[in-house]
Amino acid sequence: MNVSETVTRWRYRIVPDQVLGELLAKRWIDNAIPVLILLLVIATFGAAIPDFFGGASLGNLSRQWGEFGLLVLALMVVMVGGGIDLSVGSTFALGNIVALALLNVAGLPLPVVVVGTLLCGAAVGLVNGLLIGYLRLRAFLTTLVTLIIVRAIVDLLLLTYSVQIAAVFPDSDTWFYLGEGTVLGIPFSVIVAGTIALLLHLMLSRTRIGWHVMATGGSRRSAYNVGIPVRRTVCLTYVVSGIFSALAGLLYASRLGGAGADTGIGLEIAALTAAVLGGNSLGGGRGSAAKAVIGSVIVMLMVNSLVRLGVTSGANSLLLGTVLLLAVAIDVRWLKNRHKLLTEVYVSPTYAALPPAPGTDPGSPYALNDRLRPVEAIGLDRIDGPEDVILDEDDNLYAGNRTGDIVRFLAPDYTRQEVFAHVGGRPLGMAFAADGALICCIGGMGLYAVHPDRKIEKLTDETDRSLFSVIDDSRLRLADDLDIAPDGRIFFSEATIRYEMHEWPVDSLESRGNGRIICFDPATRTTRTVLKNLVFPNGICMTHDGVSFLFAETWAGRISRYWFDGPKKGRTEAVIPDLPGYPDNINRASDGSYWLALVGMRTPSMDLALRMPGFRRRMARRIAPDEWLYPNINSGCVIRFDENGRVLEVLWDLGGESHPMITSMREHKGHLYIGGILNNRIGRLKIEGADPDWTGPQSYWSAA
């Protein structure tokens, strides 16, 4: 290994390239920029203003935030639904004057005042909702007109009732508590805003109406086509906005107890700045309560800090306008380029140097031959992609297909077939349990059991999450093969935690340790990860000692053994570290050895590319996936080996004329049954010298 290659090896071992892509793939990454801005604002003004973090300062600021935060939440709801509401400032002022008029002038009880104020806000929102949602008027122009009209109504109410409002001092502790009270030292308005933010988060992320709002904001036409009541949904967002704005005005009235002509003026710009700065998209369909809270805190800190520093109100408006322009630019560019950037950096090949490939010349254990040429075809053109095959004690043959079925070919001639179970997903590795249930790994779904009565049961679709994993690796993406220990525990492999079933070529391109082996215990119904950082683990077989299993790592071209019990518990040892191809499923043979399928053959060009991660990265970015460099998958090969890694027998089908791309094989009563994920048939080959009475289920469960 030369110096350059050594440097490359250590560079890719030390630097976790995949982390950047995994971070960009997270939904919460949208909050990264707002959080950084928030920290910058706190640091800047905290250093510039004495007693910035004092109790009195934070208490006064938090009361104002409670009211302003409600306005931003109101605007956020509308923006997520694909609209905009410029009338929130005027509705805030309306809520303020109506609350004071109902309490001081009309002398109504406080509950009636609260309900009446909220109804006024809801009425404004309903007008907006009807005009925009049902009559399909432009949201910007409509709410601009509403702003003007509501502001005119507020001015008229001020002219009529301002003197009477100022002349009365309400005798109600509850009223003053709304604006000035605390709960465990936290202002009541903050409690209200925080509770509403939490409820909005749950609604948008966990409820049907929340999904409707998000879908409507994302694409109204698509939402309509799938049956979502778009007009009603849009209308409701404006009603909610009006209620929240009026509630903010109510809290403001309780805190200050007065109304003025300038109340609420400019608040719509501040609220819009906060909503966009927090990461809520002007285009709709992307936003959250957390983003609204972050944005509102940033704007509130900026505005109040500038006031404390003696900056004029004109400079405040200039700053808000500049920040809004910057936030809109960031939003547009981020939305436009995020997925492009993610595509550029998510696929992150690593340095992977395989041992020298063994030769296939005469005299080599892997010497070429044509022993797979006599393979018979079962179900030719009647099955699509039988990745794994298995037989029961009655000699019936089972295989999964691409359409989500487990197909059963009936013995003895296998000319008749039936759908044994429709499991969905992509049925992959299979094994029979002691009770006769067929356990199956289903790509994209997890681990399932099909009982003898054909009842389908989900065993598990998740495992324990890694403590320091950026991505959520608790969900099973590509469970692909399994075997069952004598005590009933099921050990199964998950080929990759980064990619889905149809994206396996990308994992091949990375050749990174994205895979793992997982254990499901039926006795306790618990699932845990046993081995991590494996290079596409894709084949598991219990050894005859009952305390260890063999497993294949496809892109690493090796077979290893892991002890899950006994004196060597927790140890992993290499069995065959240098295969001439890429291993897939492993299964028992009748003489105590093991069968192994090679899904493809190593080539010098692919081996060289594995040591050139930069080349593979450029290939992924610049070339269509169907033109990537791939291993040779046109030559079928099956190997028989013992537990010490000694190769006993090799069966080749050069050129794949009889059975290309072999992914599995099962010995059963003197015959070898062969599956392939890209094949349209199941192969059968008579094995000379094999035990004509030996079956897989008998090998596992005869003593059970």
XYZ file of C-alpha atoms in Angstrom:
704
model
C 0.000 0.000 0.000
C 1.562 3.297 -1.101
C 1.586 6.528 0.914
C -1.322 8.084 -0.991
C -3.514 5.069 -0.428
C -2.551 4.923 3.245
C -3.541 8.579 3.683
C -6.840 7.925 1.892
C -7.532 4.926 4.096
C -6.995 6.838 7.328
C -8.812 9.933 6.089
C -11.994 7.903 5.445
C -11.563 5.954 8.656
C -11.332 9.087 10.799
C -13.735 11.508 9.065
C -17.411 10.394 9.155
C -18.471 11.739 5.738
C -21.966 10.283 6.022
C -22.879 12.442 9.030
C -23.403 15.614 6.955
C -25.859 13.844 4.668
C -27.642 12.265 7.618
C -27.991 15.677 9.270
C -29.376 17.263 6.105
C -31.888 14.429 5.817
C -33.390 15.219 9.225
C -36.505 17.357 9.298
C -35.262 19.269 12.315
C -32.262 20.541 10.365
C -34.552 23.364 9.190
C -34.258 24.714 12.725
C -30.458 24.833 12.661
C -30.137 28.297 11.113
C -32.813 29.894 13.354
C -31.219 28.368 16.452
C -27.796 29.683 15.431
C -29.306 33.137 14.863
C -30.990 32.949 18.268
C -27.712 32.078 19.969
C -25.971 34.908 18.113
C -28.646 37.415 19.168
C -28.450 36.303 22.795
C -24.662 36.495 22.802
C -24.559 39.915 21.099
C -27.163 41.723 23.169
C -26.205 39.869 26.338
C -22.751 41.382 26.050
C -23.993 44.840 25.021
C -26.788 45.367 27.576
C -26.137 45.371 31.342
C -28.390 43.072 33.354
C -29.681 41.510 30.114
C -30.225 38.212 31.898
C -31.658 39.757 35.054
C -34.881 38.439 36.542
C -36.874 41.648 36.074
C -35.682 42.039 32.481
C -36.522 38.466 31.526
C -39.885 38.625 33.334
C -41.023 41.731 31.451
C -39.722 40.364 28.170
C -41.436 37.022 28.626
C -44.825 38.660 29.238
C -44.522 40.505 25.956
C -43.375 37.324 24.241
C -46.479 35.470 25.399
C -48.662 37.891 23.453
C -46.353 38.207 20.452
C -45.787 34.438 20.334
C -49.542 33.891 19.933
C -49.541 36.216 16.918
C -46.668 34.315 15.316
C -48.405 30.990 15.977
C -51.540 32.410 14.372
C -49.608 33.383 11.256
C -47.757 30.062 11.217
C -50.996 28.060 11.027
C -52.104 30.029 7.981
C -48.673 29.812 6.320
C -48.472 26.041 6.775
C -51.840 25.818 5.045
C -50.430 27.718 2.076
C -51.794 31.188 2.857
C -50.803 34.416 4.547
C -52.650 36.651 6.993
C -51.718 40.341 7.093
C -54.649 41.161 9.363
C -53.204 39.632 12.565
C -52.070 43.060 13.864
C -55.485 44.626 13.314
C -57.246 41.597 14.820
C -54.919 41.922 17.818
C -56.000 45.563 18.213
C -59.657 44.539 17.801
C -59.298 41.909 20.532
C -57.769 44.530 22.807
C -60.515 47.144 22.371
C -63.377 44.625 22.407
C -62.146 43.048 25.643
C -61.859 46.437 27.347
C -65.234 47.597 26.022
C -67.052 44.447 27.136
C -65.464 44.557 30.590
C -65.312 48.287 31.399
C -68.236 49.658 29.413
C -70.721 46.791 29.177
C -69.773 45.449 32.615
C -70.037 41.821 31.480
C -68.658 38.916 33.520
C -65.090 37.899 32.692
C -65.984 34.529 31.069
C -68.371 36.338 28.731
C -65.678 38.922 27.958
C -63.207 36.186 27.033
C -65.684 34.308 24.856
C -66.921 37.503 23.189
C -63.375 38.628 22.396
C -62.446 35.273 20.890
C -65.658 35.239 18.848
C -64.773 38.635 17.372
C -61.380 37.260 16.329
C -63.023 34.135 14.930
C -65.444 36.330 12.930
C -62.555 38.177 11.286
C -60.874 34.873 10.539
C -64.103 33.450 9.142
C -64.467 36.366 6.748
C -60.915 35.793 5.541
C -61.502 32.047 5.321
C -64.696 32.346 3.307
C -63.179 34.829 0.865
C -59.905 32.928 0.420
C -60.931 29.320 1.002
C -64.342 29.202 -0.683
C -64.312 32.163 -3.090
C -60.622 31.548 -3.869
C -59.534 35.185 -3.641
C -55.859 36.085 -3.328
C -54.724 35.719 0.286
C -52.314 38.658 0.225
C -54.787 41.180 -1.186
C -57.738 39.853 0.797
C -56.028 40.040 4.180
C -54.560 43.438 3.266
C -58.097 44.723 2.729
C -59.228 43.030 5.954
C -56.372 44.766 7.769
C -57.627 48.138 6.583
C -61.273 47.420 7.398
C -60.601 45.999 10.862
C -58.249 48.887 11.633
C -61.053 51.299 10.669
C -63.451 49.434 12.991
C -60.904 49.683 15.824
C -60.565 53.449 15.252
C -64.356 53.879 15.348
C -64.584 51.912 18.594
C -61.820 54.035 20.081
C -63.630 57.253 19.189
C -66.811 55.921 20.773
C -65.581 54.147 23.915
C -62.047 55.324 24.731
C -63.170 57.820 27.403
C -65.503 55.316 29.073
C -62.818 52.637 29.021
C -60.307 54.966 30.663
C -62.828 56.076 33.299
C -63.467 52.603 34.702
C -61.076 50.524 36.790
C -62.288 46.888 36.786
C -62.488 45.242 40.198
C -61.383 41.741 39.170
C -58.287 39.950 40.391
C -58.795 37.271 37.772
C -58.687 39.859 35.014
C -55.371 41.261 36.201
C -54.046 37.732 36.716
C -54.440 37.078 32.977
C -51.931 39.788 32.160
C -49.743 39.930 35.263
C -50.136 36.610 37.090
C -47.536 33.849 37.261
C -47.522 30.070 37.609
C -44.439 28.879 39.480
C -42.752 32.135 38.533
C -43.668 31.853 34.859
C -45.991 34.560 33.458
C -49.487 33.304 32.714
C -49.321 34.557 29.107
C -46.206 32.424 28.557
C -48.053 29.387 29.930
C -50.908 30.057 27.515
C -48.624 30.540 24.502
C -46.513 27.498 25.402
C -49.560 25.284 25.868
C -51.026 26.376 22.549
C -47.662 25.812 20.830
C -47.544 22.263 22.229
C -51.112 21.534 21.163
C -50.396 22.913 17.686
C -47.323 20.697 17.419
C -49.363 17.635 18.332
C -52.144 18.641 15.958
C -49.875 19.213 12.968
C -47.782 16.098 13.525
C -50.228 13.594 15.022
C -53.788 14.339 13.891
C -55.762 14.002 10.696
C -56.643 17.702 10.535
C -52.961 18.570 10.959
C -52.002 16.299 8.062
C -54.761 17.893 6.003
C -53.348 21.359 6.703
C -49.804 20.287 5.779
C -50.979 18.522 2.623
C -53.086 21.496 1.577
C -50.156 23.852 2.030
C -47.868 21.542 0.100
C -50.119 21.205 -2.943
C -53.776 22.149 -2.949
C -54.484 20.317 -6.183
C -52.915 17.093 -4.940
C -54.707 17.428 -1.608
C -58.010 17.892 -3.415
C -57.330 14.884 -5.643
C -56.862 12.592 -2.642
C -60.126 13.694 -1.073
C -59.029 16.336 1.442
C -61.643 19.106 1.918
C -59.268 21.855 0.826
C -61.653 24.820 1.023
C -62.813 23.937 4.512
C -59.246 23.332 5.655
C -58.074 26.716 4.364
C -61.039 28.436 5.981
C -60.326 26.807 9.348
C -56.715 28.002 9.343
C -57.894 31.612 9.095
C -60.480 31.093 11.843
C -57.764 29.709 14.125
C -55.528 32.629 13.219
C -58.257 35.107 14.157
C -58.879 33.395 17.513
C -55.199 33.380 18.463
C -54.774 37.031 17.453
C -57.784 38.085 19.511
C -56.486 36.057 22.472
C -53.173 37.899 22.246
C -55.085 41.201 22.251
C -57.048 40.066 25.310
C -53.859 39.298 27.252
C -52.421 42.654 26.168
C -55.543 44.451 27.407
C -55.292 42.684 30.772
C -51.618 43.619 31.144
C -51.833 47.329 30.176
C -55.541 48.087 30.655
C -55.719 50.684 27.898
C -56.274 51.116 24.189
C -54.617 53.477 21.764
C -54.661 54.313 18.079
C -51.219 52.771 17.611
C -52.062 49.408 19.208
C -51.105 46.548 16.893
C -49.644 48.751 14.174
C -46.707 46.999 12.493
C -47.253 43.772 14.398
C -48.108 41.894 11.197
C -44.650 42.702 9.803
C -42.937 41.670 13.033
C -44.980 38.451 13.190
C -44.287 37.650 9.536
C -40.569 38.271 10.077
C -40.581 35.963 13.085
C -42.497 33.213 11.294
C -40.210 33.210 8.252
C -37.040 33.679 10.293
C -38.003 30.615 12.329
C -38.114 28.476 9.190
C -41.807 28.454 8.269
C -42.037 28.473 4.506
C -43.899 31.183 2.619
C -44.708 28.519 0.040
C -46.735 26.481 2.521
C -46.580 22.852 3.608
C -43.450 23.309 5.725
C -43.507 24.718 9.217
C -44.041 23.925 12.866
C -44.898 25.448 16.204
C -41.261 25.078 17.273
C -40.148 27.201 14.324
C -42.701 29.846 15.237
C -41.516 29.909 18.841
C -37.848 30.218 17.846
C -38.590 33.011 15.367
C -40.762 34.939 17.807
C -38.088 34.794 20.505
C -35.463 36.086 18.064
C -37.552 39.047 16.901
C -38.723 39.892 20.431
C -35.153 39.919 21.708
C -33.961 42.057 18.795
C -36.708 44.664 19.033
C -36.602 45.048 22.817
C -32.833 45.084 22.938
C -32.641 47.838 20.339
C -35.143 49.877 22.336
C -33.042 49.435 25.483
C -30.003 50.546 23.515
C -31.814 53.767 22.539
C -32.270 52.972 18.845
C -35.169 54.862 17.252
C -38.364 53.165 16.124
C -37.546 53.945 12.497
C -34.314 51.998 12.821
C -36.310 49.136 14.340
C -38.584 49.020 11.313
C -35.584 49.185 9.008
C -33.990 46.277 10.864
C -37.172 44.191 10.727
C -37.519 44.851 7.016
C -33.924 43.872 6.385
C -34.240 40.715 8.487
C -37.480 39.792 6.693
C -35.814 40.216 3.312
C -32.873 38.096 4.445
C -35.181 35.426 5.905
C -37.213 35.221 2.700
C -34.025 34.886 0.648
C -32.740 32.113 2.918
C -36.110 30.349 2.817
C -36.307 30.414 -0.972
C -32.716 29.345 -1.530
C -32.815 26.667 1.162
C -36.059 25.198 -0.126
C -34.725 25.206 -3.665
C -31.278 23.786 -2.949
C -31.672 21.566 0.115
C -32.544 18.388 -1.782
C -29.923 19.173 -4.394
C -27.326 19.534 -1.662
C -28.589 16.385 0.042
C -28.233 14.470 -3.217
C -24.676 15.724 -3.534
C -23.498 14.729 -0.057
C -25.715 11.901 1.229
C -24.040 9.127 -0.756
C -20.645 8.915 0.927
C -18.413 6.062 -0.290
C -15.638 4.963 2.016
C -12.261 3.333 1.501
C -12.725 -0.449 1.288
C -9.728 -2.590 0.355
C -10.634 -6.256 -0.092
C -8.066 -9.043 0.283
C -6.650 -10.340 -3.013
C -9.244 -12.441 -4.792
C -8.373 -16.176 -4.885
C -7.737 -17.675 -8.291
C -10.129 -19.902 -10.201
C -7.522 -21.814 -12.176
C -7.376 -25.643 -12.195
C -6.071 -26.834 -8.846
C -7.682 -23.945 -6.965
C -10.559 -24.718 -4.555
C -12.611 -22.351 -6.711
C -11.654 -23.931 -10.051
C -14.153 -23.152 -12.813
C -16.588 -25.854 -13.930
C -20.033 -26.315 -15.437
C -21.665 -28.276 -12.630
C -24.742 -26.018 -12.552
C -25.539 -26.543 -16.218
C -27.905 -29.518 -15.544
C -30.134 -27.412 -13.257
C -33.861 -28.024 -13.857
C -36.289 -25.093 -13.871
C -39.294 -25.024 -11.533
C -42.019 -22.442 -12.129
C -40.339 -20.994 -15.209
C -41.924 -17.605 -15.995
C -44.484 -18.216 -13.212
C -42.555 -16.567 -10.399
C -40.735 -13.241 -10.261
C -37.610 -12.878 -8.150
C -37.520 -15.800 -5.674
C -34.767 -14.382 -3.453
C -34.939 -17.296 -0.989
C -36.404 -20.804 -1.232
C -37.290 -23.317 1.488
C -39.037 -26.704 1.747
C -41.234 -28.171 4.466
C -41.381 -31.736 5.746
C -44.012 -32.563 3.124
C -41.573 -31.539 0.363
C -43.592 -28.469 -0.622
C -41.451 -25.635 -1.956
C -41.874 -22.004 -0.806
C -40.498 -18.813 -2.323
C -41.228 -15.095 -2.083
C -41.860 -12.974 -5.161
C -41.706 -9.342 -6.162
C -45.449 -8.754 -5.693
C -45.410 -9.484 -1.959
C -46.604 -13.091 -2.086
C -45.115 -16.231 -0.597
C -45.796 -18.822 -3.285
C -46.024 -22.548 -2.526
C -45.179 -25.139 -5.197
C -46.862 -28.414 -4.332
C -44.928 -31.679 -4.205
C -44.046 -33.978 -5.788
C -43.719 -32.511 -9.282
C -44.015 -28.786 -8.421
C -46.166 -28.072 -11.451
C -49.025 -26.803 -9.289
C -48.611 -23.594 -7.304
C -50.663 -21.401 -4.985
C -50.297 -18.195 -3.022
C -49.537 -19.449 0.465
C -49.716 -15.943 1.980
C -49.785 -12.371 0.756
C -47.458 -10.557 3.139
C -46.777 -7.398 1.129
C -43.386 -5.762 0.907
C -40.581 -7.894 -0.490
C -40.335 -11.384 1.074
C -36.666 -12.303 1.469
C -35.032 -14.805 3.869
C -37.199 -17.569 5.362
C -36.922 -20.282 8.029
C -39.292 -22.770 9.670
C -39.769 -22.502 13.426
C -40.258 -25.519 15.691
C -44.049 -25.082 15.643
C -44.160 -25.096 11.828
C -44.550 -21.335 11.434
C -42.747 -19.866 8.438
C -40.652 -16.927 9.669
C -39.883 -14.391 6.954
C -37.815 -11.224 6.608
C -39.757 -8.671 4.562
C -37.809 -5.798 3.054
C -39.196 -2.482 4.266
C -41.491 -4.093 6.841
C -39.480 -6.190 9.297
C -39.811 -9.730 10.658
C -43.077 -11.636 10.185
C -44.465 -15.120 10.862
C -46.923 -17.066 8.706
C -48.496 -19.760 10.867
C -49.614 -23.146 9.516
C -53.198 -21.840 9.365
C -51.822 -19.031 7.136
C -52.415 -16.371 9.754
C -49.850 -13.577 9.342
C -48.267 -12.091 12.468
C -45.842 -9.191 12.753
C -43.035 -10.149 15.100
C -41.020 -6.922 15.048
C -40.317 -3.924 12.856
C -37.915 -2.066 15.130
C -34.971 -2.517 17.452
C -33.148 -0.497 20.079
C -31.860 2.812 18.795
C -28.131 3.462 18.841
C -27.182 6.008 21.465
C -25.015 8.170 19.203
C -26.728 7.575 15.858
C -27.741 10.714 13.964
C -30.411 8.892 11.991
C -33.205 6.982 13.667
C -31.938 3.421 13.243
C -34.681 1.893 15.380
C -36.868 1.248 12.320
C -36.019 -1.791 10.211
C -35.387 -0.842 6.580
C -33.994 -3.976 4.928
C -34.294 -7.133 7.025
C -33.079 -9.778 4.593
C -32.122 -13.154 6.089
C -32.565 -15.069 9.332
C -32.068 -18.274 11.225
C -33.480 -19.656 14.447
C -31.497 -20.783 17.501
C -32.427 -23.984 19.380
C -34.102 -21.938 22.128
C -36.331 -20.166 19.583
C -34.487 -16.861 19.391
C -34.484 -15.458 15.865
C -31.293 -13.844 14.590
C -31.733 -11.834 11.425
C -29.637 -9.470 9.365
C -30.504 -5.952 8.288
C -28.379 -5.183 5.252
C -28.390 -1.393 5.613
C -29.797 1.237 7.945
C -29.340 4.073 5.429
C -31.138 2.832 2.324
C -34.387 1.175 1.356
C -34.899 -2.106 -0.471
C -34.726 -0.648 -3.980
C -31.596 1.370 -3.161
C -29.238 -1.545 -2.457
C -26.879 -0.525 -5.337
C -26.189 2.717 -3.484
C -25.123 0.791 -0.409
C -22.845 -1.239 -2.678
C -21.340 2.009 -3.926
C -20.660 3.144 -0.364
C -19.321 -0.227 0.880
C -19.622 1.215 4.379
C -20.554 -0.649 7.554
C -24.239 0.278 7.386
C -25.596 -3.145 8.343
C -26.263 -5.058 11.540
C -27.531 -8.332 13.001
C -30.534 -8.264 15.305
C -32.064 -10.761 17.715
C -35.788 -11.174 18.338
C -36.770 -13.251 21.368
C -40.327 -14.663 21.028
C -40.402 -15.516 24.737
C -40.068 -11.888 25.820
C -41.168 -10.205 22.556
C -38.054 -8.039 22.723
C -35.687 -7.022 19.940
C -32.065 -5.968 20.341
C -29.110 -5.311 18.077
C -26.345 -7.905 18.400
C -23.693 -6.771 15.890
C -23.227 -3.364 14.248
C -21.170 -1.770 11.485
C -21.322 -4.771 9.151
C -20.839 -4.389 5.404
C -24.212 -5.457 3.983
C -24.790 -8.558 6.154
C -26.862 -10.838 3.981
C -26.950 -14.453 5.083
C -27.203 -16.155 8.500
C -26.971 -19.839 9.364
C -26.918 -21.545 12.762
C -23.951 -23.801 13.291
C -24.460 -27.308 14.650
C -23.137 -26.404 18.114
C -26.292 -24.345 18.786
C -24.388 -21.420 20.318
C -23.020 -19.628 17.239
C -23.978 -18.689 13.717
C -22.249 -17.972 10.429
C -22.971 -14.723 8.639
C -22.007 -13.235 5.296
C -20.983 -9.650 4.584
C -21.728 -9.194 0.917
C -19.677 -6.158 -0.090
C -16.786 -7.252 2.144
C -16.631 -10.663 0.434
C -16.245 -12.614 3.670
C -17.882 -15.161 5.982
C -17.572 -14.814 9.768
C -18.766 -16.677 12.837
C -20.352 -15.137 15.922
C -20.894 -16.850 19.294
C -24.090 -15.637 20.953
C -23.775 -18.112 23.835
C -21.308 -20.497 25.424
C -17.682 -19.947 26.525
C -16.893 -17.760 23.496
C -19.989 -15.581 23.861
C -19.569 -12.220 22.124
C -16.607 -13.270 19.962
C -16.468 -12.901 16.181
C -13.997 -14.842 14.046
C -13.311 -14.840 10.326
C -14.127 -18.111 8.550
C -13.512 -17.239 4.885
C -12.057 -13.729 4.580
C -11.273 -13.770 0.843
C -14.088 -15.091 -1.325
C -13.888 -14.697 -5.112
C -17.348 -13.121 -5.133
C -20.037 -11.481 -3.028
C -21.691 -13.884 -0.555
C -25.412 -14.076 0.060
C -27.479 -16.704 1.887
C -25.915 -19.562 3.875
C -27.703 -22.842 4.684
C -26.901 -26.242 6.142
C -25.819 -29.257 4.103
C -26.655 -32.882 4.899
C -23.053 -33.845 5.746
C -22.636 -31.158 8.423
C -21.090 -28.574 6.119
C -22.717 -25.429 4.700
C -23.898 -24.136 1.339
C -23.166 -20.555 0.297
C -24.530 -18.559 -2.662
C -22.400 -15.971 -4.425
C -24.609 -13.214 -5.784
C -21.845 -11.811 -7.989
C -18.192 -12.157 -8.824
C -15.414 -9.756 -7.934
C -13.688 -7.954 -10.788
C -10.343 -6.100 -10.830
C -12.067 -2.866 -11.833
C -14.551 -3.039 -8.934
C -11.831 -3.979 -6.435
C -9.793 -0.983 -7.604
C -12.814 1.339 -7.375
C -13.392 0.262 -3.772
C -9.996 1.735 -2.910
C -10.960 5.007 -4.651
C -13.867 6.558 -2.701
C -13.463 9.885 -4.511
C -13.960 8.165 -7.856
C -17.119 6.422 -6.629
C -18.448 9.685 -5.188
C -18.004 11.456 -8.534
C -19.601 8.516 -10.314
C -22.659 8.747 -8.061
C -23.021 12.486 -8.719
C -22.424 12.599 -12.454
C -23.680 9.308 -13.879
C -27.128 7.715 -13.870
C -27.367 4.678 -11.527
C -27.916 2.253 -14.414
C -24.471 3.240 -15.750
C -22.548 2.796 -12.498
C -19.692 0.332 -12.196
C -21.143 -2.964 -10.942
C -19.795 -6.399 -9.989
C -20.203 -9.275 -12.428
C -23.624 -10.787 -11.680
C -23.866 -12.994 -14.744
C -22.043 -16.058 -13.394
C -23.894 -18.254 -10.927
C -21.877 -19.931 -8.177
C -22.614 -22.098 -5.115
C -19.928 -23.078 -2.595
C -19.903 -25.806 0.067
C -17.557 -25.237 3.009
C -17.028 -26.412 6.568
C -16.886 -24.487 9.856
C -13.121 -24.079 9.528
C -13.497 -22.252 6.215
C -12.248 -25.122 4.072
C -13.887 -25.077 0.641
C -15.210 -28.567 -0.117
C -17.078 -28.079 -3.358
C -17.797 -25.333 -5.901
C -20.622 -25.348 -8.447
C -20.335 -22.856 -11.316
C -22.672 -21.774 -14.083
C -20.368 -19.697 -16.263
C -22.203 -16.982 -18.133
C -25.371 -17.643 -16.161
C -26.891 -19.793 -18.890
C -28.866 -22.005 -16.485
C -29.146 -19.977 -13.292
C -27.534 -16.506 -13.036
C -27.221 -14.317 -9.933
C -27.833 -16.946 -7.267
C -28.954 -15.511 -3.930
C -29.976 -18.687 -2.065
C -29.971 -22.470 -2.108
C -31.465 -25.226 0.072
C -30.560 -28.867 0.236
C -33.538 -31.186 0.590
C -33.636 -34.986 0.153
C -30.686 -35.215 -2.153
C -31.449 -32.148 -4.274
C -30.292 -28.529 -4.200
C -33.003 -25.916 -4.749
C -31.720 -22.569 -6.013
C -33.221 -19.064 -5.852
C -32.248 -15.724 -7.356
C -33.671 -12.264 -6.729
C -33.563 -11.349 -10.432
C -34.600 -14.763 -11.772
C -37.889 -16.003 -13.174
C -37.582 -19.580 -11.927
C -36.347 -21.833 -9.147
C -33.547 -24.251 -9.950
C -33.219 -27.876 -8.840
C -30.032 -29.912 -9.041
C -29.478 -33.512 -7.942
C -26.500 -33.771 -5.564
C -24.363 -36.843 -5.946
C -23.719 -38.633 -2.657
C -26.124 -36.511 -0.605
C -28.412 -38.059 2.023
C -31.718 -38.697 0.205
C -33.710 -38.452 3.468
C -32.163 -35.296 4.928
C -34.323 -32.186 5.346
C -33.667 -28.781 6.822
C -36.506 -28.765 9.395
C -35.385 -32.203 10.586
C -31.824 -30.940 11.016
C -33.041 -28.082 13.221
C -35.943 -29.543 15.147
C -35.693 -33.365 15.189
C -34.490 -33.274 18.788
C -36.886 -30.522 19.823
